[in-house]
Amino acid sequence: MANVRIHARKHRSREFPIIPDHQIDKIQKARNEAFIMVKKGLKDLDNIWNQSSRKRTRVRRRRDIRKKRKKAWIDNKNVRVWFGRGHLNTLQIKWTRERLIRIKEEFEGTLRFTIIQHQEGYLSFRCDSKIIAYCSPGTPIKLCPDWFKKGQKERAVTVVHELSHKNGHIHRRGFKKVKDVINFAKNHPRLARRNPYNFEQFCGEYYERKR
């Protein structure tokens, strides 16, 4: 069983609600699917980063490795689409990879979830018609009732999205369509490389390839 801790937010009676088995099962599966996708995505970023060179001098080797990393990034369609190709240098590649490493490390520890009981109203906390989950640094992932109504893939990529938030990354606006996320990577690549929506879509590409 995955290393997961789950509890439900208290009712007004101050008693913890009983969590149905089907909700626990969906959380476990989403956690496992998300972990697989993150590892697949990180493997691609590792392949981009781990370049070598046979140039004779250290300066030439470093220059050659930088060129190879940039070429490998651009040649990888998934990386290029969701993280852009502009403003690309060694630091940008390093930071993007490190951000996904930190998300992967969250799965290797105890992943905490809190189930919110109401989608709307004063007992819904931050859940509403547009929010199915939320998280901030140092807190569990909060799952709204509508999260359980989504498909298996959407539940899994939402976990990736929220773990990006947990590591301190924010987005100033939402994206209604996938093409908006793609355009964001084209027009604002440096921001896209720390945007939870871009990490969500990037990892989601590996859903069908997980087996």
mmCIF file of C-alpha atoms in Angstrom:
data_model
loop_
_atom_site.group_PDB
_atom_site.id
_atom_site.type_symbol
_atom_site.label_atom_id
_atom_site.label_comp_id
_atom_site.label_asym_id
_atom_site.label_seq_id
_atom_site.Cartn_x
_atom_site.Cartn_y
_atom_site.Cartn_z
ATOM 1 C CA MET A 1 0.000 0.000 0.000
ATOM 2 C CA ALA A 2 1.223 3.493 -0.821
ATOM 3 C CA ASN A 3 2.496 5.643 2.030
ATOM 4 C CA VAL A 4 -0.625 7.800 2.331
ATOM 5 C CA ARG A 5 -2.358 9.404 5.289
ATOM 6 C CA ILE A 6 -6.012 10.376 4.832
ATOM 7 C CA HIS A 7 -8.469 12.138 7.087
ATOM 8 C CA ALA A 8 -11.726 14.012 6.604
ATOM 9 C CA ARG A 9 -12.354 17.573 7.761
ATOM 10 C CA LYS A 10 -14.510 17.691 10.871
ATOM 11 C CA HIS A 11 -18.226 18.444 10.783
ATOM 12 C CA ARG A 12 -19.731 21.062 13.085
ATOM 13 C CA SER A 13 -20.215 18.264 15.611
ATOM 14 C CA ARG A 14 -16.390 18.114 15.845
ATOM 15 C CA GLU A 15 -16.477 14.436 14.986
ATOM 16 C CA PHE A 16 -14.381 13.077 12.158
ATOM 17 C CA PRO A 17 -16.600 11.607 9.399
ATOM 18 C CA ILE A 18 -16.102 7.998 8.382
ATOM 19 C CA ILE A 19 -14.238 7.794 5.070
ATOM 20 C CA PRO A 20 -15.866 5.378 2.585
ATOM 21 C CA ASP A 21 -13.647 2.661 1.128
ATOM 22 C CA HIS A 22 -14.323 3.810 -2.439
ATOM 23 C CA GLN A 23 -12.875 7.251 -1.638
ATOM 24 C CA ILE A 24 -9.776 5.730 -0.071
ATOM 25 C CA ASP A 25 -9.353 3.532 -3.152
ATOM 26 C CA LYS A 26 -9.567 6.525 -5.526
ATOM 27 C CA ILE A 27 -6.993 8.438 -3.514
ATOM 28 C CA GLN A 28 -4.582 5.488 -3.448
ATOM 29 C CA LYS A 29 -4.924 4.942 -7.195
ATOM 30 C CA ALA A 30 -4.507 8.645 -7.980
ATOM 31 C CA ARG A 31 -1.381 8.773 -5.846
ATOM 32 C CA ASN A 32 0.102 5.724 -7.586
ATOM 33 C CA GLU A 33 -0.771 6.938 -11.097
ATOM 34 C CA ALA A 34 0.654 10.390 -10.374
ATOM 35 C CA PHE A 35 3.903 8.898 -9.049
ATOM 36 C CA ILE A 36 4.339 6.820 -12.203
ATOM 37 C CA MET A 37 3.767 9.850 -14.430
ATOM 38 C CA VAL A 38 6.221 11.985 -12.464
ATOM 39 C CA LYS A 39 8.923 9.300 -12.683
ATOM 40 C CA LYS A 40 8.389 8.982 -16.448
ATOM 41 C CA GLY A 41 8.629 12.743 -16.898
ATOM 42 C CA LEU A 42 11.709 12.965 -14.708
ATOM 43 C CA LYS A 43 13.391 10.238 -16.742
ATOM 44 C CA ASP A 44 13.083 12.445 -19.829
ATOM 45 C CA LEU A 45 14.496 15.452 -17.970
ATOM 46 C CA ASP A 46 17.327 13.284 -16.615
ATOM 47 C CA ASN A 47 18.191 12.186 -20.147
ATOM 48 C CA ILE A 48 18.311 15.827 -21.214
ATOM 49 C CA TRP A 49 20.521 16.804 -18.291
ATOM 50 C CA ASN A 50 22.942 13.853 -18.310
ATOM 51 C CA GLN A 51 25.063 14.730 -21.326
ATOM 52 C CA SER A 52 28.755 14.028 -21.835
ATOM 53 C CA SER A 53 31.501 15.348 -24.090
ATOM 54 C CA ARG A 54 34.870 14.163 -25.406
ATOM 55 C CA LYS A 55 36.269 17.606 -26.068
ATOM 56 C CA ARG A 56 39.851 17.977 -24.850
ATOM 57 C CA THR A 57 39.607 21.075 -22.677
ATOM 58 C CA ARG A 58 37.244 21.722 -19.772
ATOM 59 C CA VAL A 59 35.899 24.906 -21.356
ATOM 60 C CA ARG A 60 35.101 23.127 -24.608
ATOM 61 C CA ARG A 61 33.505 20.191 -22.773
ATOM 62 C CA ARG A 62 31.229 22.516 -20.807
ATOM 63 C CA ARG A 63 30.264 24.418 -23.934
ATOM 64 C CA ASP A 64 29.577 21.177 -25.787
ATOM 65 C CA ILE A 65 27.436 19.811 -22.930
ATOM 66 C CA ARG A 66 25.396 23.025 -22.795
ATOM 67 C CA LYS A 67 24.692 22.732 -26.512
ATOM 68 C CA LYS A 68 23.723 19.067 -26.197
ATOM 69 C CA ARG A 69 21.355 19.763 -23.307
ATOM 70 C CA LYS A 70 19.642 22.532 -25.215
ATOM 71 C CA LYS A 71 19.311 20.367 -28.327
ATOM 72 C CA ALA A 72 17.961 17.428 -26.303
ATOM 73 C CA TRP A 73 15.380 19.731 -24.694
ATOM 74 C CA ILE A 74 14.193 21.084 -28.032
ATOM 75 C CA ASP A 75 14.165 17.608 -29.618
ATOM 76 C CA ASN A 76 11.848 16.287 -26.878
ATOM 77 C CA LYS A 77 8.379 17.316 -28.040
ATOM 78 C CA ASN A 78 6.719 16.814 -24.665
ATOM 79 C CA VAL A 79 9.266 18.983 -22.854
ATOM 80 C CA ARG A 80 9.261 21.604 -25.598
ATOM 81 C CA VAL A 81 5.466 21.909 -25.754
ATOM 82 C CA TRP A 82 4.803 22.258 -22.013
ATOM 83 C CA PHE A 83 7.937 24.137 -20.920
ATOM 84 C CA GLY A 84 8.746 26.123 -24.056
ATOM 85 C CA ARG A 85 11.992 26.606 -25.935
ATOM 86 C CA GLY A 86 12.657 30.306 -25.325
ATOM 87 C CA HIS A 87 15.040 31.744 -22.705
ATOM 88 C CA LEU A 88 16.651 28.314 -22.504
ATOM 89 C CA ASN A 89 19.973 27.846 -20.735
ATOM 90 C CA THR A 90 21.656 25.442 -18.323
ATOM 91 C CA LEU A 91 20.083 27.024 -15.240
ATOM 92 C CA GLN A 92 16.572 26.859 -16.686
ATOM 93 C CA ILE A 93 17.021 23.169 -17.503
ATOM 94 C CA LYS A 94 18.507 22.501 -14.054
ATOM 95 C CA TRP A 95 15.734 24.324 -12.169
ATOM 96 C CA THR A 96 12.929 22.652 -14.129
ATOM 97 C CA ARG A 97 14.420 19.228 -13.420
ATOM 98 C CA GLU A 98 14.925 20.049 -9.738
ATOM 99 C CA ARG A 99 11.305 21.144 -9.389
ATOM 100 C CA LEU A 100 10.122 17.777 -10.662
ATOM 101 C CA ILE A 101 12.624 16.023 -8.383
ATOM 102 C CA ARG A 102 11.046 17.780 -5.394
ATOM 103 C CA ILE A 103 7.600 16.627 -6.504
ATOM 104 C CA LYS A 104 8.914 13.063 -6.824
ATOM 105 C CA GLU A 105 10.339 13.267 -3.298
ATOM 106 C CA GLU A 106 6.866 14.083 -1.963
ATOM 107 C CA PHE A 107 5.712 10.633 -3.096
ATOM 108 C CA GLU A 108 8.656 8.977 -1.391
ATOM 109 C CA GLY A 109 7.537 10.340 1.971
ATOM 110 C CA THR A 110 4.071 10.235 3.531
ATOM 111 C CA LEU A 111 1.575 11.974 1.279
ATOM 112 C CA ARG A 112 -1.214 13.554 3.328
ATOM 113 C CA PHE A 113 -4.748 14.190 2.095
ATOM 114 C CA THR A 114 -7.708 15.903 3.729
ATOM 115 C CA ILE A 115 -11.208 15.247 2.394
ATOM 116 C CA ILE A 116 -13.507 18.268 2.439
ATOM 117 C CA GLN A 117 -17.142 17.270 2.954
ATOM 118 C CA HIS A 118 -18.925 20.090 1.097
ATOM 119 C CA GLN A 119 -18.345 21.548 -2.366
ATOM 120 C CA GLU A 120 -20.134 24.831 -1.661
ATOM 121 C CA GLY A 121 -21.342 26.822 1.321
ATOM 122 C CA TYR A 122 -19.656 27.976 4.515
ATOM 123 C CA LEU A 123 -18.451 24.446 5.334
ATOM 124 C CA SER A 124 -16.750 24.052 1.955
ATOM 125 C CA PHE A 125 -13.632 26.010 2.989
ATOM 126 C CA ARG A 126 -11.954 26.890 -0.353
ATOM 127 C CA CYS A 127 -13.938 24.429 -2.471
ATOM 128 C CA ASP A 128 -16.364 25.937 -4.975
ATOM 129 C CA SER A 129 -17.759 25.300 -8.451
ATOM 130 C CA LYS A 130 -14.292 25.729 -10.031
ATOM 131 C CA ILE A 131 -11.987 24.237 -7.386
ATOM 132 C CA ILE A 132 -11.714 20.466 -6.931
ATOM 133 C CA ALA A 133 -8.535 20.472 -4.815
ATOM 134 C CA TYR A 134 -6.084 22.876 -3.240
ATOM 135 C CA CYS A 135 -2.828 22.891 -1.308
ATOM 136 C CA SER A 136 -0.183 25.227 0.092
ATOM 137 C CA PRO A 137 3.335 24.649 1.474
ATOM 138 C CA GLY A 138 3.433 22.524 4.614
ATOM 139 C CA THR A 139 -0.199 21.396 4.428
ATOM 140 C CA PRO A 140 -2.038 18.265 3.209
ATOM 141 C CA ILE A 141 -3.672 18.185 -0.206
ATOM 142 C CA LYS A 142 -7.322 19.151 0.288
ATOM 143 C CA LEU A 143 -9.721 17.140 -1.891
ATOM 144 C CA CYS A 144 -13.142 18.610 -2.634
ATOM 145 C CA PRO A 145 -16.202 16.401 -3.313
ATOM 146 C CA ASP A 146 -16.021 17.144 -7.058
ATOM 147 C CA TRP A 147 -12.499 15.672 -7.212
ATOM 148 C CA PHE A 148 -13.982 12.217 -6.642
ATOM 149 C CA LYS A 149 -16.349 12.724 -9.609
ATOM 150 C CA LYS A 150 -13.520 13.234 -12.101
ATOM 151 C CA GLY A 151 -11.909 10.551 -14.241
ATOM 152 C CA GLN A 152 -8.873 8.606 -13.110
ATOM 153 C CA LYS A 153 -6.402 10.631 -15.178
ATOM 154 C CA GLU A 154 -7.735 14.005 -14.032
ATOM 155 C CA ARG A 155 -7.612 12.921 -10.401
ATOM 156 C CA ALA A 156 -3.970 11.863 -10.844
ATOM 157 C CA VAL A 157 -2.757 14.989 -12.652
ATOM 158 C CA THR A 158 -4.522 17.125 -10.048
ATOM 159 C CA VAL A 159 -2.303 15.504 -7.416
ATOM 160 C CA VAL A 160 0.758 16.583 -9.444
ATOM 161 C CA HIS A 161 -0.679 20.096 -9.756
ATOM 162 C CA GLU A 162 -1.256 20.409 -6.017
ATOM 163 C CA LEU A 163 2.182 19.042 -5.140
ATOM 164 C CA SER A 164 3.625 21.785 -7.321
ATOM 165 C CA HIS A 165 1.712 24.258 -5.148
ATOM 166 C CA LYS A 166 3.001 22.501 -2.047
ATOM 167 C CA ASN A 167 6.542 23.202 -3.216
ATOM 168 C CA GLY A 168 5.787 26.907 -3.334
ATOM 169 C CA HIS A 169 4.849 27.420 -6.982
ATOM 170 C CA ILE A 170 1.828 29.577 -7.760
ATOM 171 C CA HIS A 171 -0.101 30.694 -10.811
ATOM 172 C CA ARG A 172 -1.610 34.124 -11.149
ATOM 173 C CA ARG A 173 -4.521 32.927 -13.251
ATOM 174 C CA GLY A 174 -6.282 29.778 -14.319
ATOM 175 C CA PHE A 175 -6.276 28.237 -17.766
ATOM 176 C CA LYS A 176 -9.626 27.240 -19.219
ATOM 177 C CA LYS A 177 -8.224 25.288 -22.165
ATOM 178 C CA VAL A 178 -5.158 23.162 -22.825
ATOM 179 C CA LYS A 179 -4.126 25.455 -25.686
ATOM 180 C CA ASP A 180 -3.870 28.308 -23.173
ATOM 181 C CA VAL A 181 -1.244 26.321 -21.246
ATOM 182 C CA ILE A 182 0.639 25.625 -24.491
ATOM 183 C CA ASN A 183 0.571 29.312 -25.443
ATOM 184 C CA PHE A 184 1.791 30.226 -21.966
ATOM 185 C CA ALA A 185 4.835 27.987 -22.506
ATOM 186 C CA LYS A 186 5.482 29.662 -25.866
ATOM 187 C CA ASN A 187 5.064 33.237 -24.686
ATOM 188 C CA HIS A 188 6.304 33.003 -21.088
ATOM 189 C CA PRO A 189 8.604 29.945 -20.926
ATOM 190 C CA ARG A 190 10.419 30.910 -17.729
ATOM 191 C CA LEU A 191 7.114 31.316 -15.890
ATOM 192 C CA ALA A 192 5.763 28.104 -17.438
ATOM 193 C CA ARG A 193 8.691 26.164 -15.971
ATOM 194 C CA ARG A 194 7.373 26.814 -12.477
ATOM 195 C CA ASN A 195 3.658 26.867 -13.263
ATOM 196 C CA PRO A 196 1.532 24.048 -11.722
ATOM 197 C CA TYR A 197 -0.666 23.837 -14.840
ATOM 198 C CA ASN A 198 2.365 23.169 -17.038
ATOM 199 C CA PHE A 199 3.695 20.470 -14.711
ATOM 200 C CA GLU A 200 0.215 18.928 -14.631
ATOM 201 C CA GLN A 201 -0.047 18.778 -18.416
ATOM 202 C CA PHE A 202 3.563 17.659 -18.851
ATOM 203 C CA CYS A 203 3.141 14.697 -16.506
ATOM 204 C CA GLY A 204 -0.302 13.925 -17.924
ATOM 205 C CA GLU A 205 1.317 13.111 -21.270
ATOM 206 C CA TYR A 206 2.824 10.005 -19.661
ATOM 207 C CA TYR A 207 -0.492 8.610 -18.446
ATOM 208 C CA GLU A 208 -1.058 6.374 -21.481
ATOM 209 C CA ARG A 209 2.607 5.329 -21.514
ATOM 210 C CA LYS A 210 2.794 4.230 -17.896
ATOM 211 C CA ARG A 211 2.442 0.481 -18.570
#
